[in-house]
Amino acid sequence: MFVDYKQTEVLVVDKWISLEEDENIQKAGMWISCGEVVALPTETVYGLGGNANSEEAIEKIFLAKGRPSDNPLIVHISERKQLSELVSHIPLIAEKFMNAFWPGPLTLILPKTEQVSEKVTGGLSTVAVRMPDHPVAQAVIKAAGVPVAAPSANRSGRPSPTTAEHVRHDLDGRIAGIIDGGPTGYGLESTVVDCTRDVPMILRPGGVTREELEEVAGVVEVDPALISDNEVPRSPGLKYRHYAPDAPLTLVEGSTAFLQEKIKEVEEEGLKTGVITVDELIQEIHADHVISYGSNDDIKEVAAKLYDTLRRADKLEADVLFSVTFPKEGVGAAVMNRLEKAAGGRIIKEE
Ligand code: TXA
Ligand code: MG
């Protein structure tokens, strides 16, 4: 049954000191432990948290988001000792990753215990676990006293939220509360790594790069579906349309002159154009609307602003959207993964 919350309460937490005594944190923790769902900031994006031990809470998460039930959730913990109730066996490689990157934007896929509901794992025998590196997220998990299942706090298909306002836009009236802890840091979701294989495999690129993982593990594979359209992604969430603005978005790889040609072709059909570019090119491009992800020299800034920029692009009243592309190195790999999803694979390359 869908619960219609007359009002979604916004709980502001603006001082990250003595969080354990903060009334709003206590309230959010209590709501979660009682089976309500609350949006909370993490260092990647805002998550929609619910008690991972409560099937009712898990159902509320799926309903609020409009998320397909075969798309499993990440369980968030604040202490490693919580792993024993969630995970049946910790492979050595997973331990090395935890030592190197936790707390942080890395989600590990591990074999689940009986205790973890299949509602959380979408029927899989593995569970995704992450220890977030955000004081508010950590304090809420502690206050809840249970592991917290949390997908990104957007309506399914929309860009993930990087501010409390994004969450409110998507989920107002559908969840009990939102903790406003300001904008998130990375702006892209965590890297998801399957640690149940002989060689660990990246299922979703994110905040921790392949290069950083390889420093710890030697070889790390990448799900072939991230490279080829002919493969089915191993991470169920990646088969769905995602992050997409309402107007069709096309990625354009090539010179500014080439992009300008594409804009002109569309304008000649009488359509309004919107272009998402970088600060360095904003003056050079002529279209009905031109906005920027940030500086071309700072891919981390681009990542942090990516979803907000896609949401802004949605408000431009353009019929057609174009975006520049980025090199797929380091964090650029995750940025391009999200942009390719947002564009539904539409990409034009200059010869
Ligand atoms: O940064 C993040 O990871 C954010 C914050 C809130 O922690 N969370 C997030 O959750 O992005 P969500 O639900 O939007 O994405 C989780 C991804 C999905 O692609 C899902 O299919 C995958 O993780 N996943 C979860 N459990 C899995 C499992 N057992 N095996 C494979 N993929 C799994
Ligand atoms: Mg998501």
Coordinates of C-alpha atoms and ligand atoms in Angstrom, one line a residue:
M1 CA 0.0 0.0 0.0
F2 CA 1.4 3.4 -1.0
V3 CA 1.6 5.8 2.0
D4 CA 0.7 9.3 1.0
Y5 CA 2.7 11.5 3.4
K6 CA 0.7 14.8 3.6
Q7 CA 4.0 16.5 4.2
T8 CA 7.6 15.4 3.8
E9 CA 9.4 17.0 6.8
V10 CA 12.7 18.7 5.9
L11 CA 15.2 18.3 8.7
V12 CA 18.2 20.7 8.4
V13 CA 21.5 19.6 9.8
D14 CA 24.0 22.3 9.1
K15 CA 26.6 21.9 11.8
W16 CA 28.4 18.6 11.5
I17 CA 29.6 18.7 15.2
S18 CA 28.0 16.7 18.1
L19 CA 25.9 15.0 15.5
E20 CA 25.1 12.2 18.0
E21 CA 23.2 14.7 20.1
D22 CA 21.5 16.5 17.1
E23 CA 17.7 16.2 17.5
N24 CA 17.1 15.9 13.8
I25 CA 19.5 13.0 13.5
Q26 CA 17.9 11.3 16.4
K27 CA 14.5 11.8 14.9
A28 CA 15.6 10.4 11.5
G29 CA 17.3 7.4 13.2
M30 CA 14.1 6.7 15.1
W31 CA 11.9 7.0 12.0
I32 CA 14.2 4.5 10.2
S33 CA 14.3 2.0 13.0
C34 CA 10.5 2.2 13.1
G35 CA 10.1 1.4 9.4
E36 CA 9.7 4.8 7.9
V37 CA 11.9 6.0 5.0
V38 CA 14.1 9.1 5.1
A39 CA 16.4 10.7 2.6
L40 CA 19.9 11.4 3.8
P41 CA 23.1 12.9 2.4
T42 CA 26.1 10.7 1.7
E43 CA 29.4 11.7 0.2
T44 CA 28.2 10.5 -3.3
V45 CA 24.5 11.4 -3.7
Y46 CA 21.5 11.6 -1.4
G47 CA 20.1 8.1 -0.5
L48 CA 16.6 7.0 0.5
G49 CA 17.2 5.1 3.7
G50 CA 15.1 2.4 5.3
N51 CA 15.6 -0.3 7.9
A52 CA 17.3 -3.2 5.9
N53 CA 15.8 -5.7 8.4
S54 CA 12.2 -4.6 7.7
E55 CA 10.5 -5.9 4.5
E56 CA 7.8 -3.3 5.0
A57 CA 10.4 -0.5 4.9
I58 CA 12.0 -2.0 1.8
E59 CA 8.6 -2.0 0.1
K60 CA 8.2 1.6 1.0
I61 CA 11.5 2.5 -0.7
F62 CA 10.5 0.7 -3.9
L63 CA 7.1 2.4 -3.9
A64 CA 8.4 5.9 -3.2
K65 CA 10.9 5.7 -6.1
G66 CA 8.7 3.7 -8.5
R67 CA 11.7 1.3 -8.8
P68 CA 11.4 -2.1 -10.4
S69 CA 11.6 -4.7 -7.6
D70 CA 14.3 -6.8 -9.3
N71 CA 16.8 -3.9 -8.9
P72 CA 18.6 -4.6 -5.6
L73 CA 19.5 -2.1 -2.9
I74 CA 22.8 -1.2 -1.3
V75 CA 23.0 -1.8 2.5
H76 CA 24.8 1.0 4.3
I77 CA 26.7 0.4 7.6
S78 CA 28.6 2.5 10.0
E79 CA 30.8 -0.2 11.5
R80 CA 32.5 -3.2 10.1
K81 CA 31.1 -5.5 12.8
Q82 CA 27.7 -5.1 11.2
L83 CA 29.0 -7.2 8.3
S84 CA 28.5 -10.4 10.2
E85 CA 24.7 -10.2 10.0
L86 CA 24.8 -9.3 6.3
V87 CA 27.6 -11.3 4.7
S88 CA 28.4 -15.0 5.0
H89 CA 32.0 -14.9 3.9
I90 CA 34.5 -12.0 3.3
P91 CA 37.0 -12.8 0.6
L92 CA 40.5 -11.5 1.1
I93 CA 40.2 -9.1 -1.8
A94 CA 37.1 -7.5 -0.2
E95 CA 39.0 -7.0 3.0
K96 CA 41.8 -5.3 1.2
F97 CA 39.3 -3.0 -0.5
M98 CA 37.6 -2.2 2.8
N99 CA 41.0 -1.3 4.3
A100 CA 41.9 1.0 1.4
F101 CA 38.6 2.7 0.6
W102 CA 36.1 2.5 3.5
P103 CA 34.5 4.6 4.6
G104 CA 34.1 5.9 1.0
P105 CA 32.4 5.6 -2.3
L106 CA 32.9 1.9 -2.9
T107 CA 30.2 -0.7 -2.8
L108 CA 31.2 -4.4 -2.5
I109 CA 29.1 -7.3 -3.7
L110 CA 29.4 -10.2 -1.3
P111 CA 27.6 -13.5 -0.5
K112 CA 24.6 -12.7 1.7
T113 CA 23.5 -14.4 4.9
E114 CA 20.0 -16.0 5.3
Q115 CA 19.1 -13.0 7.4
V116 CA 19.2 -10.5 4.4
S117 CA 15.8 -10.4 2.8
E118 CA 15.5 -11.2 -0.9
K119 CA 13.5 -8.0 -1.2
V120 CA 16.7 -6.1 -0.5
T121 CA 18.8 -8.2 -3.0
G122 CA 16.1 -8.5 -5.7
G123 CA 16.2 -12.3 -5.3
L124 CA 20.0 -12.5 -5.7
S125 CA 22.2 -14.6 -3.3
T126 CA 24.6 -11.7 -3.0
V127 CA 24.3 -8.4 -1.1
A128 CA 25.7 -4.9 -1.9
V129 CA 27.4 -3.3 1.1
R130 CA 28.9 0.1 1.6
M131 CA 30.2 2.3 4.5
P132 CA 29.6 5.9 3.5
D133 CA 32.1 8.6 4.3
H134 CA 29.7 11.3 5.4
P135 CA 29.3 12.4 9.0
V136 CA 25.5 12.8 8.7
A137 CA 25.0 9.4 7.0
Q138 CA 27.2 7.7 9.6
A139 CA 25.3 9.4 12.5
V140 CA 21.9 8.5 11.1
I141 CA 22.9 4.8 10.7
K142 CA 24.2 4.8 14.2
A143 CA 21.1 6.4 15.6
A144 CA 18.9 3.9 13.6
G145 CA 20.9 1.0 15.2
V146 CA 20.2 -1.1 12.1
P147 CA 21.9 -1.5 8.7
V148 CA 20.3 1.0 6.3
A149 CA 19.2 0.0 2.8
A150 CA 19.4 3.1 0.6
P151 CA 19.1 3.6 -3.2
S152 CA 19.7 7.0 -4.6
A153 CA 16.8 9.2 -3.5
N154 CA 15.5 10.1 -7.0
R155 CA 12.3 8.9 -8.8
S156 CA 13.4 5.9 -10.8
G157 CA 14.9 7.0 -14.2
R158 CA 15.7 10.6 -13.0
P159 CA 19.2 11.9 -12.3
S160 CA 20.4 11.0 -8.8
P161 CA 19.9 13.9 -6.3
T162 CA 22.9 15.8 -5.1
T163 CA 20.9 18.4 -3.0
A164 CA 18.0 18.1 -0.6
E165 CA 16.1 20.3 -3.1
H166 CA 16.5 17.6 -5.8
V167 CA 15.1 15.0 -3.4
R168 CA 12.1 17.3 -2.5
H169 CA 11.4 17.8 -6.2
D170 CA 11.2 14.1 -6.8
L171 CA 9.8 12.6 -3.6
D172 CA 7.8 15.3 -1.7
G173 CA 4.8 13.7 -0.2
R174 CA 6.1 10.2 -0.9
I175 CA 8.5 9.8 2.1
A176 CA 8.5 10.8 5.8
G177 CA 11.5 13.1 5.7
I178 CA 14.6 14.5 4.1
I179 CA 17.7 15.4 6.1
D180 CA 19.2 18.5 4.4
G181 CA 23.0 18.3 4.9
G182 CA 23.9 20.5 2.0
P183 CA 25.2 19.4 -1.4
T184 CA 27.0 16.1 -1.7
G185 CA 30.7 15.9 -2.5
Y186 CA 31.5 13.5 -5.3
G187 CA 28.1 13.9 -7.1
L188 CA 28.3 10.5 -8.7
E189 CA 27.3 7.2 -7.1
S190 CA 29.7 4.7 -5.6
T191 CA 31.7 2.3 -7.6
V192 CA 30.1 -1.2 -7.4
V193 CA 32.6 -4.1 -7.4
D194 CA 31.7 -7.8 -7.4
C195 CA 34.1 -9.5 -5.0
T196 CA 32.5 -13.0 -5.4
R197 CA 34.6 -13.7 -8.5
D198 CA 38.2 -14.9 -8.8
V199 CA 39.1 -11.5 -10.3
P200 CA 37.1 -8.6 -8.9
M201 CA 34.8 -7.0 -11.5
I202 CA 33.6 -3.4 -11.7
L203 CA 29.8 -3.5 -12.3
R204 CA 29.3 0.3 -12.1
P205 CA 32.1 2.9 -12.4
G206 CA 31.9 5.6 -9.7
G207 CA 33.8 7.6 -7.1
V208 CA 36.7 5.1 -6.7
T209 CA 38.4 4.7 -10.1
R210 CA 39.6 1.4 -11.7
E211 CA 43.1 2.7 -11.5
E212 CA 42.8 3.2 -7.7
L213 CA 41.3 -0.3 -7.3
E214 CA 44.1 -1.9 -9.4
E215 CA 46.7 -0.4 -7.1
V216 CA 45.2 -2.5 -4.3
A217 CA 44.2 -5.6 -6.2
G218 CA 46.4 -5.9 -9.2
V219 CA 44.0 -6.8 -12.0
V220 CA 40.4 -5.6 -11.8
E221 CA 38.0 -6.5 -14.6
V222 CA 35.2 -4.3 -16.0
D223 CA 31.8 -5.7 -16.8
P224 CA 31.8 -6.2 -20.6
A225 CA 28.3 -4.7 -20.7
L226 CA 29.9 -1.3 -19.8
I227 CA 31.8 -1.5 -23.0
S228 CA 29.5 -3.3 -25.4
D229 CA 25.8 -2.8 -26.0
N230 CA 25.4 -6.5 -26.8
E231 CA 26.0 -7.7 -23.3
V232 CA 23.5 -7.8 -20.4
P233 CA 24.8 -5.8 -17.4
R234 CA 25.6 -7.9 -14.3
S235 CA 24.3 -5.1 -12.1
P236 CA 20.5 -5.2 -12.5
G237 CA 20.2 -1.4 -12.2
L238 CA 22.2 -0.7 -15.2
K239 CA 19.8 -2.3 -17.6
Y240 CA 17.2 0.5 -17.0
R241 CA 17.0 3.9 -18.7
H242 CA 18.6 6.3 -16.3
Y243 CA 19.5 9.9 -15.5
A244 CA 17.7 11.1 -18.6
P245 CA 16.4 14.6 -19.0
D246 CA 12.9 14.9 -20.7
A247 CA 14.2 16.3 -24.0
P248 CA 16.3 13.8 -26.1
L249 CA 20.0 14.2 -25.3
T250 CA 22.7 13.4 -27.9
L251 CA 26.4 13.3 -27.1
V252 CA 28.7 15.0 -29.6
E253 CA 32.3 14.0 -29.8
G254 CA 34.4 16.2 -31.9
S255 CA 35.3 19.8 -32.6
T256 CA 33.2 22.9 -31.6
A257 CA 32.7 23.5 -35.4
F258 CA 31.2 20.0 -35.7
L259 CA 28.9 20.6 -32.7
Q260 CA 27.8 23.9 -34.2
E261 CA 26.9 22.1 -37.5
K262 CA 24.7 19.7 -35.6
I263 CA 23.0 22.6 -33.7
K264 CA 22.3 24.3 -37.0
E265 CA 20.8 21.2 -38.6
V266 CA 18.3 21.0 -35.8
E267 CA 17.5 24.7 -35.7
E268 CA 16.8 24.6 -39.4
E269 CA 14.0 22.2 -38.6
G270 CA 12.5 24.9 -36.3
L271 CA 13.4 23.1 -33.1
K272 CA 14.8 24.8 -30.0
T273 CA 18.3 23.7 -29.0
G274 CA 20.0 23.4 -25.6
V275 CA 23.7 22.6 -25.3
I276 CA 25.6 21.4 -22.2
T277 CA 29.3 22.3 -22.5
V278 CA 32.3 23.4 -20.4
D279 CA 33.2 26.8 -19.1
E280 CA 36.0 27.2 -21.6
L281 CA 33.6 26.8 -24.6
I282 CA 30.5 28.5 -23.3
Q283 CA 31.1 31.8 -25.3
E284 CA 31.9 30.0 -28.5
I285 CA 28.8 27.9 -28.9
H286 CA 25.6 29.5 -30.4
A287 CA 22.3 27.8 -29.5
D288 CA 19.0 28.8 -27.9
H289 CA 20.4 27.8 -24.5
V290 CA 24.0 27.0 -23.5
I291 CA 24.9 25.8 -20.0
S292 CA 28.1 24.4 -18.5
Y293 CA 29.2 21.4 -16.3
G294 CA 32.1 23.5 -15.0
S295 CA 35.7 23.6 -16.1
N296 CA 37.2 21.2 -18.6
D297 CA 40.3 21.1 -16.5
D298 CA 38.6 19.7 -13.5
I299 CA 36.7 16.4 -14.1
K300 CA 35.9 16.1 -10.4
E301 CA 34.0 19.4 -10.6
V302 CA 32.2 18.1 -13.7
A303 CA 31.3 14.9 -11.8
A304 CA 30.1 16.9 -8.8
K305 CA 27.8 19.1 -10.9
L306 CA 26.8 16.5 -13.5
Y307 CA 23.3 15.6 -12.1
D308 CA 22.4 19.2 -11.2
T309 CA 23.4 20.2 -14.7
L310 CA 21.2 17.5 -16.2
R311 CA 18.3 18.7 -14.0
R312 CA 18.9 22.3 -15.1
A313 CA 19.0 21.1 -18.7
D314 CA 15.5 19.8 -18.1
K315 CA 14.2 23.2 -17.3
L316 CA 15.6 24.9 -20.5
E317 CA 12.5 24.3 -22.7
A318 CA 14.7 22.9 -25.4
D319 CA 13.3 20.4 -27.9
V320 CA 16.7 18.8 -28.4
L321 CA 19.8 18.7 -26.1
F322 CA 23.4 18.2 -27.1
S323 CA 26.3 17.5 -24.7
V324 CA 30.1 17.5 -25.1
T325 CA 32.0 14.4 -24.0
F326 CA 35.0 13.7 -21.7
P327 CA 38.0 11.3 -21.9
K328 CA 37.1 8.0 -20.2
E329 CA 40.0 8.1 -17.8
G330 CA 39.9 8.2 -14.0
V331 CA 36.6 9.8 -12.8
G332 CA 35.9 10.5 -16.5
A333 CA 34.9 6.8 -17.0
A334 CA 32.0 7.2 -14.5
V335 CA 31.0 10.6 -15.9
M336 CA 30.8 9.1 -19.4
N337 CA 29.0 6.0 -18.2
R338 CA 26.2 8.3 -16.7
L339 CA 26.1 10.6 -19.8
E340 CA 25.8 7.6 -22.2
K341 CA 22.9 6.3 -20.1
A342 CA 21.3 9.8 -20.0
A343 CA 21.6 9.9 -23.8
G344 CA 20.2 6.4 -24.2
G345 CA 23.4 5.6 -26.2
R346 CA 22.9 8.4 -28.7
I347 CA 26.3 9.6 -29.6
I348 CA 27.6 11.3 -32.8
K349 CA 31.3 11.2 -33.5
E350 CA 33.2 13.5 -35.9
E351 CA 34.9 11.5 -38.7
Ligands
TXA1 O1 26.6 6.1 -4.0 C1 25.8 5.2 -4.0 O2 26.0 4.0 -4.3 C2 24.3 5.7 -3.7 C3 24.3 6.2 -2.2 C4 23.0 6.5 -1.7 O3 25.0 5.2 -1.4 N1 23.4 4.6 -3.8 C5 23.0 4.1 -5.0 O4 22.1 3.1 -5.0 O5 23.5 4.5 -6.1 P1 21.2 2.7 -6.3 O6 20.2 1.8 -5.7 O7 20.8 3.9 -7.0 O8 22.2 1.8 -7.1 C6 22.7 0.6 -6.7 C7 23.3 -0.2 -7.8 C8 22.2 -0.6 -8.8 O9 22.8 -0.5 -10.1 C9 22.0 -2.1 -8.4 O10 21.5 -2.9 -9.5 C10 23.4 -2.5 -7.9 O11 23.9 -1.4 -7.3 N2 23.3 -3.7 -7.0 C11 22.8 -3.7 -5.8 N3 22.9 -5.0 -5.2 C12 23.5 -5.7 -6.2 C13 23.9 -7.1 -6.2 N4 23.7 -7.9 -5.2 N5 24.6 -7.5 -7.4 C14 24.8 -6.6 -8.4 N6 24.4 -5.3 -8.4 C15 23.8 -4.9 -7.3
MG2 MG 20.2 5.1 -8.5

